[in-house]
Every structure is written in structure tokens, then in C-alpha cells.
Amino acid sequence: MKTTKKAVSAEAIVSSEATAESAPGMVSVQPLRRFMDGDVFRTPQDEAFTVSRQRAADLKANDLVALVGDAPDNKMSPQPDTKG
């Protein structure tokens, strides 16, 4: 069976989204413009993909992506949990 690059990248997107839900510090982003992300060419028509928070900040600073996934909750919660 021959697999195409699109099929392989679609599988990678699904697995990376599952990783984002379980891995702290990962965020889902949607491309706004065309750009090369390593060896992958990202376009606005692509599905959202998962990157580290630092990489997301870099891409967003260059107006290449928009954040679509929820960022992990702040570990320094302003309201401490108290024992009742």
C-alpha cells in the first residue's frame, strides 16, 4: 500500500493533537500565512498543529499563526486551594 505525504501528515496532526492534550507546555496553532516549518510547508488551509509554547510565541510574533488550542492552566494559580 502506497501512502502519500498528505496521508502521513494527517496522521501526524491527529497524533500531535492527542499529544498536546496530554503534554504540558504544548499549544495548538493555526497557520495564517504560508511558511516552512522545518521540512513541512504550512498553509492557512492546513489543520491546526501542535507546537511548544515557545515555538508558538515565535511563530505568533512573526504573524504566521494564531493560537487555537487552550494554553495549559497557569501553574501559579492566584487562588490557592485550601483544605476545608
Short mmCIF file of C-alpha atoms in Angstrom, two decimals:
data_model
loop_
_atom_site.label_atom_id
_atom_site.label_comp_id
_atom_site.label_asym_id
_atom_site.label_seq_id
_atom_site.Cartn_x
_atom_site.Cartn_y
_atom_site.Cartn_z
CA MET A 1 0.00 0.00 0.00
CA LYS A 2 1.37 3.36 -1.02
CA THR A 3 0.90 6.27 1.38
CA THR A 4 1.00 9.88 0.34
CA LYS A 5 2.63 12.77 2.14
CA LYS A 6 -0.81 14.22 2.90
CA ALA A 7 -1.97 10.96 4.49
CA VAL A 8 1.17 10.76 6.59
CA SER A 9 0.92 14.41 7.65
CA ALA A 10 -2.77 13.98 8.53
CA GLU A 11 -1.86 11.07 10.80
CA ALA A 12 0.89 13.19 12.36
CA ILE A 13 -1.59 16.00 13.02
CA VAL A 14 -4.00 13.66 14.78
CA SER A 15 -1.26 12.16 16.92
CA SER A 16 0.22 15.59 17.68
CA GLU A 17 -3.20 16.89 18.80
CA ALA A 18 -3.54 13.92 21.15
CA THR A 19 -0.06 14.68 22.47
CA ALA A 20 -0.98 18.33 23.05
CA GLU A 21 -3.86 17.34 25.28
CA SER A 22 -1.64 15.23 27.49
CA ALA A 23 1.69 17.09 27.27
CA PRO A 24 2.06 20.23 29.35
CA GLY A 25 3.55 23.22 27.57
CA MET A 26 2.10 22.34 24.16
CA VAL A 27 -0.33 24.58 22.25
CA SER A 28 -2.37 24.13 19.06
CA VAL A 29 -1.85 26.80 16.39
CA GLN A 30 -3.50 27.55 13.03
CA PRO A 31 -1.33 28.86 10.17
CA LEU A 32 -2.33 32.33 8.93
CA ARG A 33 0.21 32.53 6.09
CA ARG A 34 2.32 30.09 4.10
CA PHE A 35 5.66 29.19 5.67
CA MET A 36 8.16 26.37 6.05
CA ASP A 37 8.09 24.66 9.44
CA GLY A 38 11.20 22.51 9.39
CA ASP A 39 10.63 20.29 6.35
CA VAL A 40 6.83 20.81 6.31
CA PHE A 41 5.18 23.52 4.22
CA ARG A 42 2.31 25.03 6.28
CA THR A 43 -0.63 26.88 4.65
CA PRO A 44 -3.78 28.55 6.01
CA GLN A 45 -5.83 25.67 4.56
CA ASP A 46 -4.00 23.14 6.77
CA GLU A 47 -5.42 21.84 10.02
CA ALA A 48 -4.16 23.24 13.30
CA PHE A 49 -0.93 21.66 14.54
CA THR A 50 0.76 21.39 17.90
CA VAL A 51 3.96 23.12 18.96
CA SER A 52 5.67 24.08 22.20
CA ARG A 53 4.59 27.32 23.86
CA GLN A 54 7.96 28.89 22.97
CA ARG A 55 7.66 27.90 19.29
CA ALA A 56 4.06 29.19 19.26
CA ALA A 57 5.24 32.53 20.66
CA ASP A 58 7.95 32.76 17.98
CA LEU A 59 5.51 31.95 15.16
CA LYS A 60 2.88 34.34 16.52
CA ALA A 61 5.45 37.15 16.84
CA ASN A 62 6.08 36.77 13.10
CA ASP A 63 2.31 36.77 12.35
CA LEU A 64 2.49 33.25 10.94
CA VAL A 65 -0.04 31.53 13.24
CA ALA A 66 -2.98 32.12 15.54
CA LEU A 67 -3.39 30.24 18.81
CA VAL A 68 -6.42 27.93 18.66
CA GLY A 69 -5.80 25.43 21.45
CA ASP A 70 -6.16 26.31 25.08
CA ALA A 71 -2.88 27.02 26.75
CA PRO A 72 -2.30 24.88 29.81
CA ASP A 73 -3.63 26.33 33.04
CA ASN A 74 -1.33 28.66 34.90
CA LYS A 75 0.59 26.69 37.49
CA MET A 76 0.77 29.77 39.70
CA SER A 77 -2.95 29.97 40.38
CA PRO A 78 -3.94 33.27 42.01
CA GLN A 79 -6.35 31.47 44.34
CA PRO A 80 -4.69 28.75 46.42
CA ASP A 81 -6.52 25.54 47.14
CA THR A 82 -7.28 25.42 50.84
CA LYS A 83 -8.27 22.47 52.90
CA GLY A 84 -11.84 22.79 54.19
#
